[in-house]
The first five atom37 places (N, CA, C, CB, O) and aatype in JSON, in Angstrom:
{
  "aatype": [12, 1, 16, 10, 9, 13, 1, 19, 16, 0, 14, 18, 10, 16, 0, 10, 12, 10, 10, 13, 15, 10, 13, 19, 10, 10, 1, 7, 8, 2, 6, 14, 7, 7, 7, 13, 9, 7, 7, 10, 9, 0, 15, 15, 0, 9, 0, 19, 18, 7, 12, 0, 4, 7, 19, 6, 0, 19, 1, 1, 0, 10, 8, 18, 8, 14, 9, 0, 18, 0, 7, 10, 7, 10, 9, 9, 0, 16, 10, 0, 7, 13, 10, 14, 10, 13, 7, 1, 0, 5, 13, 12, 16, 7, 10, 17, 0, 13, 9, 3, 9, 0, 7, 7, 6, 19, 0, 10, 15, 16, 16, 10, 10, 13, 3, 19, 7, 19, 13, 10, 19, 9, 19, 7, 0, 9, 15, 15, 9, 0, 10, 15, 10, 6, 6, 1, 18, 15, 3],
  "atom_mask": [
    [1, 1, 1, 1, 1],
    [1, 1, 1, 1, 1],
    [1, 1, 1, 1, 1],
    [1, 1, 1, 1, 1],
    [1, 1, 1, 1, 1],
    [1, 1, 1, 1, 1],
    [1, 1, 1, 1, 1],
    [1, 1, 1, 1, 1],
    [1, 1, 1, 1, 1],
    [1, 1, 1, 1, 1],
    [1, 1, 1, 1, 1],
    [1, 1, 1, 1, 1],
    [1, 1, 1, 1, 1],
    [1, 1, 1, 1, 1],
    [1, 1, 1, 1, 1],
    [1, 1, 1, 1, 1],
    [1, 1, 1, 1, 1],
    [1, 1, 1, 1, 1],
    [1, 1, 1, 1, 1],
    [1, 1, 1, 1, 1],
    [1, 1, 1, 1, 1],
    [1, 1, 1, 1, 1],
    [1, 1, 1, 1, 1],
    [1, 1, 1, 1, 1],
    [1, 1, 1, 1, 1],
    [1, 1, 1, 1, 1],
    [1, 1, 1, 1, 1],
    [1, 1, 1, 0, 1],
    [1, 1, 1, 1, 1],
    [1, 1, 1, 1, 1],
    [1, 1, 1, 1, 1],
    [1, 1, 1, 1, 1],
    [1, 1, 1, 0, 1],
    [1, 1, 1, 0, 1],
    [1, 1, 1, 0, 1],
    [1, 1, 1, 1, 1],
    [1, 1, 1, 1, 1],
    [1, 1, 1, 0, 1],
    [1, 1, 1, 0, 1],
    [1, 1, 1, 1, 1],
    [1, 1, 1, 1, 1],
    [1, 1, 1, 1, 1],
    [1, 1, 1, 1, 1],
    [1, 1, 1, 1, 1],
    [1, 1, 1, 1, 1],
    [1, 1, 1, 1, 1],
    [1, 1, 1, 1, 1],
    [1, 1, 1, 1, 1],
    [1, 1, 1, 1, 1],
    [1, 1, 1, 0, 1],
    [1, 1, 1, 1, 1],
    [1, 1, 1, 1, 1],
    [1, 1, 1, 1, 1],
    [1, 1, 1, 0, 1],
    [1, 1, 1, 1, 1],
    [1, 1, 1, 1, 1],
    [1, 1, 1, 1, 1],
    [1, 1, 1, 1, 1],
    [1, 1, 1, 1, 1],
    [1, 1, 1, 1, 1],
    [1, 1, 1, 1, 1],
    [1, 1, 1, 1, 1],
    [1, 1, 1, 1, 1],
    [1, 1, 1, 1, 1],
    [1, 1, 1, 1, 1],
    [1, 1, 1, 1, 1],
    [1, 1, 1, 1, 1],
    [1, 1, 1, 1, 1],
    [1, 1, 1, 1, 1],
    [1, 1, 1, 1, 1],
    [1, 1, 1, 0, 1],
    [1, 1, 1, 1, 1],
    [1, 1, 1, 0, 1],
    [1, 1, 1, 1, 1],
    [1, 1, 1, 1, 1],
    [1, 1, 1, 1, 1],
    [1, 1, 1, 1, 1],
    [1, 1, 1, 1, 1],
    [1, 1, 1, 1, 1],
    [1, 1, 1, 1, 1],
    [1, 1, 1, 0, 1],
    [1, 1, 1, 1, 1],
    [1, 1, 1, 1, 1],
    [1, 1, 1, 1, 1],
    [1, 1, 1, 1, 1],
    [1, 1, 1, 1, 1],
    [1, 1, 1, 0, 1],
    [1, 1, 1, 1, 1],
    [1, 1, 1, 1, 1],
    [1, 1, 1, 1, 1],
    [1, 1, 1, 1, 1],
    [1, 1, 1, 1, 1],
    [1, 1, 1, 1, 1],
    [1, 1, 1, 0, 1],
    [1, 1, 1, 1, 1],
    [1, 1, 1, 1, 1],
    [1, 1, 1, 1, 1],
    [1, 1, 1, 1, 1],
    [1, 1, 1, 1, 1],
    [1, 1, 1, 1, 1],
    [1, 1, 1, 1, 1],
    [1, 1, 1, 1, 1],
    [1, 1, 1, 0, 1],
    [1, 1, 1, 0, 1],
    [1, 1, 1, 1, 1],
    [1, 1, 1, 1, 1],
    [1, 1, 1, 1, 1],
    [1, 1, 1, 1, 1],
    [1, 1, 1, 1, 1],
    [1, 1, 1, 1, 1],
    [1, 1, 1, 1, 1],
    [1, 1, 1, 1, 1],
    [1, 1, 1, 1, 1],
    [1, 1, 1, 1, 1],
    [1, 1, 1, 1, 1],
    [1, 1, 1, 1, 1],
    [1, 1, 1, 0, 1],
    [1, 1, 1, 1, 1],
    [1, 1, 1, 1, 1],
    [1, 1, 1, 1, 1],
    [1, 1, 1, 1, 1],
    [1, 1, 1, 1, 1],
    [1, 1, 1, 1, 1],
    [1, 1, 1, 0, 1],
    [1, 1, 1, 1, 1],
    [1, 1, 1, 1, 1],
    [1, 1, 1, 1, 1],
    [1, 1, 1, 1, 1],
    [1, 1, 1, 1, 1],
    [1, 1, 1, 1, 1],
    [1, 1, 1, 1, 1],
    [1, 1, 1, 1, 1],
    [1, 1, 1, 1, 1],
    [1, 1, 1, 1, 1],
    [1, 1, 1, 1, 1],
    [1, 1, 1, 1, 1],
    [1, 1, 1, 1, 1],
    [1, 1, 1, 1, 1],
    [1, 1, 1, 1, 1]
  ],
  "atom_positions": [
    [[42.34, 175.29, 119.37], [41.12, 174.73, 118.88], [41.18, 174.39, 117.45], [40.02, 175.62, 119.12], [40.31, 173.69, 116.93]],
    [[42.26, 174.91, 116.74], [42.44, 174.61, 115.3], [43.38, 173.5, 115.01], [42.92, 175.79, 114.6], [44.37, 173.69, 114.3]],
    [[43.08, 172.3, 115.56], [43.75, 171.18, 115.32], [43.53, 170.72, 113.9], [43.38, 170.2, 116.28], [42.54, 171.07, 113.25]],
    [[44.56, 169.86, 113.38], [44.45, 169.33, 112.05], [43.19, 168.48, 111.84], [45.65, 168.53, 111.73], [42.52, 168.57, 110.82]],
    [[42.92, 167.7, 112.8], [41.65, 166.87, 112.67], [40.43, 167.75, 112.55], [41.47, 165.92, 113.91], [39.54, 167.52, 111.73]],
    [[40.4, 168.79, 113.42], [39.19, 169.68, 113.43], [39.11, 170.36, 112.09], [39.26, 170.75, 114.6], [38.01, 170.44, 111.53]],
    [[40.24, 170.88, 111.52], [40.26, 171.66, 110.19], [39.78, 170.79, 109.11], [41.7, 172.19, 109.81], [38.99, 171.21, 108.26]],
    [[40.26, 169.49, 109.12], [39.86, 168.57, 108.13], [38.39, 168.18, 108.15], [40.67, 167.41, 108.26], [37.76, 168.13, 107.09]],
    [[37.81, 167.88, 109.39], [36.61, 167.34, 109.41], [35.42, 168.36, 109.52], [36.62, 166.42, 110.46], [34.26, 168.0, 109.34]],
    [[35.79, 169.68, 109.83], [34.89, 170.73, 109.92], [34.1, 170.94, 108.66], [35.59, 171.91, 110.28], [32.89, 171.07, 108.8]],
    [[34.61, 170.99, 107.45], [33.77, 171.31, 106.26], [32.76, 170.14, 105.99], [34.7, 171.54, 104.98], [31.67, 170.37, 105.48]],
    [[33.14, 168.95, 106.34], [32.17, 167.83, 106.25], [31.06, 167.94, 107.37], [32.95, 166.46, 106.39], [29.88, 167.69, 107.12]],
    [[31.48, 168.29, 108.54], [30.54, 168.4, 109.53], [29.56, 169.51, 109.32], [31.21, 168.55, 110.76], [28.37, 169.4, 109.64]],
    [[30.1, 170.61, 108.76], [29.29, 171.81, 108.26], [28.23, 171.46, 107.3], [30.19, 172.84, 107.59], [27.04, 171.73, 107.47]],
    [[28.74, 170.81, 106.25], [27.79, 170.35, 105.27], [26.64, 169.47, 105.71], [28.51, 169.67, 104.29], [25.49, 169.61, 105.29]],
    [[27.03, 168.51, 106.62], [26.03, 167.62, 107.27], [25.01, 168.37, 108.11], [26.74, 166.61, 108.15], [23.81, 168.1, 108.06]],
    [[25.5, 169.3, 108.88], [24.65, 170.15, 109.71], [23.71, 171.03, 108.88], [25.52, 171.02, 110.6], [22.54, 171.19, 109.21]],
    [[24.26, 171.62, 107.75], [23.38, 172.43, 106.94], [22.31, 171.56, 106.27], [24.19, 173.19, 105.88], [21.17, 172.0, 106.14]],
    [[22.66, 170.31, 105.84], [21.66, 169.62, 105.24], [20.61, 169.15, 106.24], [22.23, 168.53, 104.5], [19.43, 169.08, 105.89]],
    [[21.0, 168.84, 107.44], [20.06, 168.44, 108.47], [19.12, 169.73, 108.8], [20.89, 167.89, 109.81], [17.92, 169.62, 109.03]],
    [[19.8, 170.92, 108.81], [18.96, 172.14, 109.05], [17.9, 172.36, 108.03], [19.8, 173.37, 109.11], [16.78, 172.76, 108.34]],
    [[18.27, 172.08, 106.79], [17.26, 172.12, 105.75], [16.07, 171.15, 105.97], [17.92, 171.82, 104.44], [14.89, 171.47, 105.84]],
    [[16.5, 169.96, 106.3], [15.54, 168.86, 106.67], [14.57, 169.34, 107.74], [16.3, 167.6, 107.19], [13.35, 169.25, 107.6]],
    [[15.14, 169.83, 108.77], [14.23, 170.33, 109.92], [13.4, 171.44, 109.49], [15.04, 170.8, 111.16], [12.24, 171.53, 109.9]],
    [[13.96, 172.39, 108.6], [13.17, 173.44, 108.04], [11.93, 173.02, 107.23], [14.01, 174.22, 107.21], [10.83, 173.55, 107.36]],
    [[12.21, 172.06, 106.44], [11.13, 171.62, 105.5], [10.08, 170.68, 106.09], [11.73, 170.95, 104.33], [9.02, 170.48, 105.5]],
    [[10.38, 170.09, 107.26], [9.38, 169.21, 107.88], [8.63, 170.07, 108.94], [10.07, 167.9, 108.55], [7.71, 169.54, 109.57]],
    [[8.96, 171.33, 109.17], [8.58, 172.03, 110.33], [7.12, 172.45, 110.35], [0.0, 0.0, 0.0], [6.56, 172.66, 111.43]],
    [[6.49, 172.59, 109.21], [5.05, 172.95, 109.29], [4.16, 171.88, 109.47], [4.63, 173.63, 108.16], [2.97, 172.1, 109.69]],
    [[4.67, 170.62, 109.38], [3.83, 169.38, 109.63], [4.14, 168.68, 111.01], [4.06, 168.35, 108.47], [3.27, 168.11, 111.68]],
    [[5.44, 168.76, 111.35], [5.99, 168.07, 112.54], [6.79, 169.05, 113.31], [6.84, 166.85, 112.16], [6.99, 170.17, 112.84]],
    [[7.29, 168.69, 114.5], [8.22, 169.52, 115.17], [9.45, 169.98, 114.32], [8.68, 168.79, 116.35], [10.03, 169.2, 113.57]],
    [[9.81, 171.25, 114.48], [10.91, 171.75, 113.71], [10.47, 173.07, 113.15], [0.0, 0.0, 0.0], [9.54, 173.68, 113.68]],
    [[11.1, 173.56, 112.06], [10.68, 174.68, 111.36], [11.83, 175.67, 111.19], [0.0, 0.0, 0.0], [13.01, 175.32, 111.26]],
    [[11.45, 176.88, 110.97], [12.43, 177.85, 110.56], [13.42, 178.22, 111.78], [0.0, 0.0, 0.0], [14.62, 178.4, 111.59]],
    [[12.83, 178.31, 113.0], [13.7, 178.75, 114.11], [14.75, 177.75, 114.44], [12.89, 179.04, 115.33], [15.93, 178.07, 114.56]],
    [[14.25, 176.43, 114.61], [15.22, 175.43, 114.9], [16.12, 175.14, 113.85], [14.61, 174.27, 115.26], [17.3, 174.89, 114.13]],
    [[15.69, 175.14, 112.55], [16.62, 174.98, 111.41], [17.61, 175.98, 111.36], [0.0, 0.0, 0.0], [18.77, 175.68, 111.09]],
    [[17.21, 177.28, 111.63], [18.15, 178.42, 111.59], [19.17, 178.28, 112.76], [0.0, 0.0, 0.0], [20.33, 178.67, 112.59]],
    [[18.79, 177.76, 113.86], [19.78, 177.6, 114.95], [20.88, 176.55, 114.52], [19.05, 177.13, 116.31], [22.08, 176.75, 114.7]],
    [[20.37, 175.41, 113.92], [21.29, 174.37, 113.52], [22.24, 174.92, 112.41], [20.5, 173.1, 113.02], [23.44, 174.66, 112.42]],
    [[21.67, 175.68, 111.47], [22.58, 176.21, 110.46], [23.46, 177.39, 110.94], [21.76, 176.65, 109.27], [24.48, 177.68, 110.32]],
    [[23.13, 178.0, 111.92], [24.09, 179.04, 112.51], [25.2, 178.16, 113.32], [23.24, 180.19, 113.57], [26.38, 178.51, 113.29]],
    [[24.83, 177.13, 113.97], [25.81, 176.33, 114.7], [26.82, 175.77, 113.61], [25.08, 175.12, 115.55], [28.02, 175.76, 113.85]],
    [[26.34, 175.36, 112.5], [27.25, 174.93, 111.5], [28.16, 175.96, 110.94], [26.54, 174.36, 110.45], [29.31, 175.67, 110.61]],
    [[27.64, 177.22, 110.84], [28.56, 178.27, 110.44], [29.59, 178.65, 111.46], [27.82, 179.43, 110.09], [30.68, 179.1, 111.1]],
    [[29.27, 178.49, 112.69], [30.08, 178.78, 113.76], [31.19, 177.76, 113.98], [29.28, 178.9, 114.91], [32.28, 178.06, 114.47]],
    [[30.81, 176.46, 113.57], [31.8, 175.37, 113.69], [32.82, 175.66, 112.53], [31.09, 173.84, 113.58], [34.03, 175.53, 112.71]],
    [[32.33, 176.03, 111.43], [33.17, 176.25, 110.27], [34.08, 177.46, 110.58], [32.31, 176.5, 108.96], [35.25, 177.46, 110.23]],
    [[33.55, 178.42, 111.22], [34.41, 179.65, 111.64], [35.45, 179.28, 112.62], [0.0, 0.0, 0.0], [36.57, 179.78, 112.5]],
    [[35.18, 178.47, 113.55], [36.14, 178.09, 114.58], [37.33, 177.29, 113.91], [35.41, 177.21, 115.71], [38.49, 177.39, 114.29]],
    [[36.89, 176.5, 112.9], [37.93, 175.62, 112.3], [38.83, 176.36, 111.19], [37.2, 174.35, 111.66], [40.04, 176.15, 111.06]],
    [[38.11, 177.22, 110.42], [38.75, 177.68, 109.35], [39.0, 179.18, 109.33], [38.04, 177.29, 108.27], [39.67, 179.7, 108.44]],
    [[38.46, 179.87, 110.35], [38.59, 181.25, 110.51], [37.49, 182.1, 110.02], [0.0, 0.0, 0.0], [36.75, 181.66, 109.15]],
    [[37.34, 183.25, 110.51], [36.25, 184.26, 110.11], [36.2, 184.6, 108.68], [36.41, 185.53, 110.84], [35.12, 184.65, 108.08]],
    [[37.47, 184.87, 108.05], [37.48, 185.25, 106.76], [36.99, 184.18, 105.78], [38.75, 185.66, 106.46], [36.41, 184.52, 104.75]],
    [[37.21, 182.91, 106.08], [36.77, 181.85, 105.25], [35.24, 181.78, 105.23], [37.37, 180.56, 105.72], [34.63, 181.53, 104.2]],
    [[34.66, 182.0, 106.38], [33.22, 182.03, 106.53], [32.56, 183.19, 105.81], [32.86, 182.08, 107.95], [31.46, 183.07, 105.27]],
    [[33.24, 184.27, 105.82], [32.76, 185.55, 105.1], [32.89, 185.27, 103.57], [33.66, 186.9, 105.54], [32.0, 185.63, 102.8]],
    [[33.9, 184.68, 103.19], [33.95, 184.31, 101.73], [32.9, 183.27, 101.23], [35.31, 183.75, 101.43], [32.39, 183.32, 100.11]],
    [[32.62, 182.27, 102.23], [31.71, 181.3, 101.91], [30.17, 181.86, 101.83], [31.88, 180.22, 102.94], [29.31, 181.36, 101.1]],
    [[29.98, 182.94, 102.66], [28.59, 183.49, 102.76], [28.32, 184.31, 101.67], [28.35, 184.27, 103.98], [27.15, 184.47, 101.29]],
    [[29.37, 184.91, 101.05], [29.25, 185.8, 99.93], [28.74, 187.27, 100.25], [28.34, 185.17, 98.96], [29.21, 188.26, 99.68]],
    [[27.7, 187.33, 101.25], [27.13, 188.53, 101.74], [27.2, 188.65, 103.22], [25.77, 188.62, 101.32], [27.45, 187.66, 103.9]],
    [[26.99, 189.79, 103.74], [27.06, 190.08, 105.15], [25.88, 189.34, 105.78], [27.03, 191.63, 105.45], [24.77, 189.39, 105.26]],
    [[26.11, 188.66, 106.89], [25.02, 187.88, 107.55], [23.67, 188.74, 107.83], [25.59, 187.32, 108.94], [22.55, 188.22, 107.84]],
    [[23.91, 190.03, 108.05], [22.7, 190.83, 108.31], [21.91, 191.06, 107.06], [23.06, 192.15, 108.93], [20.73, 191.41, 107.17]],
    [[22.45, 190.89, 105.87], [21.82, 190.9, 104.55], [20.84, 189.71, 104.52], [22.91, 190.81, 103.38], [19.72, 189.86, 104.04]],
    [[21.24, 188.56, 105.0], [20.41, 187.34, 105.02], [19.21, 187.51, 105.97], [21.28, 186.12, 105.47], [18.09, 187.07, 105.7]],
    [[19.53, 188.18, 107.1], [18.49, 188.51, 107.98], [17.38, 189.44, 107.47], [19.06, 189.08, 109.09], [16.19, 189.28, 107.73]],
    [[17.86, 190.35, 106.76], [17.0, 191.4, 106.22], [16.16, 190.7, 105.04], [0.0, 0.0, 0.0], [14.96, 190.95, 104.95]],
    [[16.72, 189.89, 104.2], [15.97, 189.24, 103.24], [14.96, 188.28, 103.9], [16.89, 188.54, 102.3], [13.83, 188.15, 103.43]],
    [[15.38, 187.64, 104.96], [14.4, 186.76, 105.64], [13.16, 187.53, 106.26], [0.0, 0.0, 0.0], [12.03, 187.04, 106.28]],
    [[13.47, 188.75, 106.74], [12.36, 189.53, 107.34], [11.46, 190.04, 106.2], [12.91, 190.73, 108.21], [10.26, 190.23, 106.44]],
    [[11.97, 190.26, 105.01], [11.07, 190.63, 103.87], [10.24, 189.46, 103.41], [11.87, 191.17, 102.69], [9.06, 189.59, 103.09]],
    [[10.97, 188.18, 103.38], [10.17, 187.06, 102.93], [9.01, 186.71, 103.98], [11.11, 185.83, 102.7], [7.9, 186.37, 103.58]],
    [[9.3, 186.81, 105.24], [8.33, 186.41, 106.25], [7.24, 187.34, 106.28], [8.93, 186.3, 107.6], [6.11, 186.92, 106.51]],
    [[7.46, 188.7, 106.04], [6.41, 189.75, 105.97], [5.56, 189.52, 104.73], [7.05, 191.2, 105.93], [4.33, 189.64, 104.75]],
    [[6.23, 189.21, 103.7], [5.52, 188.9, 102.35], [4.55, 187.76, 102.61], [6.59, 188.46, 101.16], [3.4, 187.82, 102.18]],
    [[5.01, 186.7, 103.33], [4.17, 185.53, 103.62], [2.95, 185.9, 104.33], [4.9, 184.54, 104.41], [1.87, 185.35, 104.1]],
    [[3.12, 186.88, 105.25], [1.94, 187.45, 106.07], [0.95, 188.17, 105.13], [0.0, 0.0, 0.0], [-0.25, 187.94, 105.23]],
    [[1.43, 189.01, 104.25], [0.58, 189.86, 103.42], [0.0, 189.12, 102.21], [1.38, 191.07, 102.96], [-0.97, 189.65, 101.66]],
    [[0.49, 187.97, 101.71], [-0.02, 187.3, 100.54], [-1.53, 186.97, 100.66], [0.78, 186.04, 100.3], [-2.3, 187.18, 99.72]],
    [[-1.95, 186.42, 101.86], [-3.49, 186.17, 101.92], [-4.33, 187.36, 101.79], [-3.89, 185.53, 103.22], [-5.51, 187.23, 101.49]],
    [[-3.78, 188.56, 102.0], [-4.7, 189.76, 101.84], [-5.15, 189.87, 100.41], [-3.99, 191.11, 102.26], [-6.29, 190.27, 100.15]],
    [[-4.31, 189.53, 99.48], [-4.57, 189.63, 98.11], [-5.78, 188.66, 97.68], [-3.27, 189.31, 97.35], [-6.49, 188.92, 96.71]],
    [[-5.94, 187.57, 98.45], [-6.97, 186.7, 98.24], [-8.14, 186.92, 99.11], [0.0, 0.0, 0.0], [-8.97, 186.03, 99.29]],
    [[-8.21, 188.06, 99.66], [-9.38, 188.51, 100.54], [-9.44, 187.63, 101.82], [-10.79, 188.41, 99.74], [-10.5, 187.35, 102.38]],
    [[-8.22, 187.21, 102.24], [-8.22, 186.33, 103.46], [-7.56, 187.28, 104.61], [-7.31, 184.84, 103.19], [-6.99, 188.32, 104.28]],
    [[-7.65, 186.92, 105.84], [-6.98, 187.56, 106.92], [-5.44, 187.6, 106.94], [-7.42, 186.95, 108.08], [-4.84, 186.75, 106.28]],
    [[-4.83, 188.44, 107.58], [-3.35, 188.45, 107.61], [-2.92, 187.33, 108.33], [-2.76, 189.68, 108.2], [-3.48, 186.97, 109.37]],
    [[-1.77, 186.66, 107.74], [-1.15, 185.44, 108.25], [-1.99, 184.17, 108.16], [-0.78, 185.65, 109.66], [-1.76, 183.19, 108.87]],
    [[-3.0, 184.21, 107.25], [-3.83, 183.02, 107.11], [-2.98, 182.08, 106.1], [-5.39, 183.4, 106.53], [-2.44, 182.58, 105.12]],
    [[-2.89, 180.75, 106.38], [-2.19, 179.9, 105.57], [-2.88, 179.6, 104.28], [0.0, 0.0, 0.0], [-4.07, 179.28, 104.26]],
    [[-2.1, 179.7, 103.13], [-2.63, 179.56, 101.87], [-1.94, 178.22, 101.3], [-2.38, 180.89, 100.98], [-0.75, 178.06, 101.61]],
    [[-2.5, 177.36, 100.59], [-1.85, 176.27, 100.05], [-2.02, 176.1, 98.58], [-2.28, 175.13, 100.7], [-3.09, 176.36, 98.04]],
    [[-0.97, 175.67, 97.91], [-1.04, 175.35, 96.42], [-0.35, 173.96, 96.22], [-0.27, 176.52, 95.5], [0.75, 173.65, 96.68]],
    [[-1.15, 173.19, 95.48], [-0.76, 171.84, 95.23], [-0.26, 171.64, 93.8], [-1.91, 170.93, 95.52], [-1.05, 171.76, 92.87]],
    [[1.01, 171.36, 93.6], [1.58, 171.23, 92.25], [2.03, 169.8, 91.95], [2.75, 172.17, 92.1], [2.62, 169.14, 92.8]],
    [[1.76, 169.33, 90.78], [2.17, 167.94, 90.39], [3.45, 168.04, 89.75], [1.17, 167.24, 89.47], [3.59, 168.69, 88.71]],
    [[4.46, 167.39, 90.36], [5.81, 167.31, 89.81], [6.25, 165.79, 89.65], [6.82, 168.1, 90.75], [6.29, 165.07, 90.65]],
    [[6.56, 165.35, 88.46], [6.97, 163.96, 88.26], [6.08, 162.98, 88.81], [8.25, 163.73, 88.8], [6.53, 162.0, 89.42]],
    [[4.76, 163.18, 88.64], [3.9, 162.22, 89.07], [3.48, 162.22, 90.55], [0.0, 0.0, 0.0], [2.64, 161.45, 91.01]],
    [[4.18, 163.2, 91.31], [3.87, 163.35, 92.65], [3.41, 164.72, 93.04], [0.0, 0.0, 0.0], [3.8, 165.71, 92.42]],
    [[2.53, 164.81, 94.12], [1.99, 166.18, 94.42], [2.89, 166.78, 95.57], [0.39, 166.12, 94.87], [3.25, 166.14, 96.56]],
    [[3.17, 167.99, 95.32], [4.08, 168.84, 96.22], [3.18, 169.89, 96.74], [5.37, 169.5, 95.46], [2.6, 170.64, 95.96]],
    [[3.02, 169.98, 98.02], [2.24, 171.04, 98.74], [3.17, 172.23, 99.12], [1.54, 170.45, 100.06], [4.15, 172.07, 99.85]],
    [[2.81, 173.45, 98.56], [3.57, 174.63, 98.87], [2.57, 175.51, 99.6], [4.21, 175.32, 97.58], [1.41, 175.59, 99.21]],
    [[3.03, 176.19, 100.68], [2.2, 177.11, 101.48], [2.87, 178.26, 101.95], [1.64, 176.47, 102.59], [4.1, 178.3, 102.01]],
    [[2.02, 179.37, 102.34], [2.61, 180.45, 102.9], [3.32, 180.25, 104.21], [1.67, 181.39, 103.03], [4.18, 181.02, 104.62]],
    [[2.9, 179.13, 104.88], [3.59, 178.77, 106.18], [4.92, 178.43, 105.88], [2.93, 177.63, 106.94], [5.8, 178.85, 106.63]],
    [[5.24, 177.65, 104.79], [6.56, 177.28, 104.42], [7.32, 178.51, 104.03], [6.55, 176.26, 103.32], [8.54, 178.5, 104.25]],
    [[6.79, 179.55, 103.47], [7.42, 180.78, 102.99], [7.76, 181.54, 104.33], [6.43, 181.65, 101.97], [8.84, 182.13, 104.41]],
    [[6.9, 181.52, 105.32], [7.13, 182.25, 106.59], [8.33, 181.49, 107.27], [5.77, 182.28, 107.55], [9.26, 182.12, 107.77]],
    [[8.27, 180.17, 107.27], [9.41, 179.52, 107.96], [10.74, 179.71, 107.25], [9.13, 178.05, 108.09], [11.78, 179.74, 107.92]],
    [[10.76, 179.84, 105.97], [12.05, 180.21, 105.17], [12.53, 181.5, 105.63], [11.82, 180.29, 103.61], [13.73, 181.69, 105.84]],
    [[11.53, 182.53, 105.83], [12.0, 183.77, 106.26], [12.55, 183.8, 107.66], [0.0, 0.0, 0.0], [13.57, 184.43, 107.94]],
    [[11.85, 183.08, 108.57], [12.43, 183.0, 109.99], [13.72, 182.38, 109.92], [11.54, 182.2, 110.98], [14.64, 182.85, 110.58]],
    [[13.88, 181.28, 109.15], [15.2, 180.56, 108.99], [16.27, 181.59, 108.6], [15.11, 179.38, 107.86], [17.35, 181.61, 109.21]],
    [[16.03, 182.39, 107.67], [17.05, 183.33, 107.1], [17.35, 184.41, 108.25], [16.48, 184.06, 105.68], [18.51, 184.78, 108.44]],
    [[16.34, 184.87, 108.98], [16.45, 185.81, 110.09], [17.37, 185.3, 111.14], [15.12, 186.09, 110.68], [18.26, 186.04, 111.58]],
    [[17.19, 184.01, 111.6], [17.95, 183.48, 112.53], [19.37, 183.21, 112.19], [17.37, 182.41, 112.92], [20.3, 183.46, 112.95]],
    [[19.5, 182.62, 110.87], [20.83, 182.36, 110.38], [21.62, 183.66, 110.34], [20.79, 181.7, 109.01], [22.76, 183.74, 110.79]],
    [[20.95, 184.72, 109.75], [21.79, 185.92, 109.66], [22.1, 186.65, 111.01], [0.0, 0.0, 0.0], [23.19, 187.2, 111.2]],
    [[21.14, 186.62, 111.91], [21.44, 187.3, 113.2], [22.41, 186.58, 114.13], [20.18, 187.52, 113.95], [23.3, 187.16, 114.76]],
    [[22.18, 185.27, 114.17], [23.13, 184.48, 115.14], [24.45, 184.39, 114.52], [22.61, 183.0, 115.47], [25.46, 184.48, 115.22]],
    [[24.54, 184.2, 113.13], [25.86, 184.11, 112.46], [26.59, 185.38, 112.63], [25.73, 183.79, 110.97], [27.78, 185.43, 112.97]],
    [[25.83, 186.46, 112.39], [26.51, 187.86, 112.66], [27.12, 187.95, 114.02], [25.47, 189.06, 112.55], [28.28, 188.35, 114.16]],
    [[26.33, 187.56, 115.07], [26.87, 187.55, 116.4], [28.13, 186.71, 116.53], [25.84, 187.06, 117.33], [29.17, 187.14, 117.03]],
    [[27.97, 185.49, 116.06], [29.04, 184.49, 116.27], [30.31, 184.97, 115.5], [28.57, 183.03, 115.76], [31.41, 184.88, 116.04]],
    [[30.17, 185.5, 114.22], [31.37, 185.98, 113.66], [31.99, 187.15, 114.37], [31.14, 186.32, 112.32], [33.21, 187.27, 114.45]],
    [[31.15, 187.99, 114.87], [31.8, 189.22, 115.43], [32.56, 188.65, 116.8], [30.6, 190.5, 115.75], [33.69, 189.04, 117.09]],
    [[31.92, 187.8, 117.54], [32.66, 187.29, 118.6], [33.89, 186.58, 118.31], [31.89, 186.49, 119.3], [34.88, 186.77, 119.01]],
    [[33.91, 185.77, 117.33], [35.08, 185.06, 116.89], [36.13, 185.97, 116.32], [34.7, 184.05, 115.89], [37.32, 185.67, 116.44]],
    [[35.74, 187.09, 115.67], [36.81, 188.18, 115.31], [37.37, 188.73, 116.45], [36.28, 189.33, 114.49], [38.58, 188.9, 116.53]],
    [[36.58, 189.03, 117.36], [37.12, 189.74, 118.68], [38.1, 188.84, 119.51], [35.86, 190.14, 119.66], [39.12, 189.29, 120.04]],
    [[37.7, 187.56, 119.59], [38.63, 186.67, 120.42], [39.76, 186.1, 119.68], [37.89, 185.53, 121.01], [40.7, 185.61, 120.32]],
    [[39.77, 186.13, 118.39], [40.82, 185.44, 117.6], [42.03, 186.41, 117.54], [40.28, 185.04, 116.11], [43.11, 185.93, 117.19]],
    [[41.95, 187.8, 117.86], [43.07, 188.6, 117.78], [44.02, 188.48, 118.87], [42.68, 189.88, 117.67], [45.04, 189.16, 118.88]]
  ]
}
């Protein structure tokens, strides 16, 4: 599976898949997509890179263990649920903030924060599973 063509094209394919996963993540609270689907696409990109370059290259690229990303995502998603309580709203109520940046209005919300948390949980969990399977079968 580690042909020369695959090893050369895999980093470009991985970068393209990660960029697409961010696109799906950011459009998810208005249209189909979101943290779960974006996380699956990003995990697939990490798995492709692992098949082409090896598990150690992926671990170096991630800098931290994938479960650490899952833990961070769980904290972010939980925080997104509790933030409305400080504004005397119910748990998991969507809050919006509109910020003017360079003449355009950017809408930030707790739903986006929740989606980012779900994205990190999925990327961390699925990548951890994929890397452990690749380690087991590459020996």
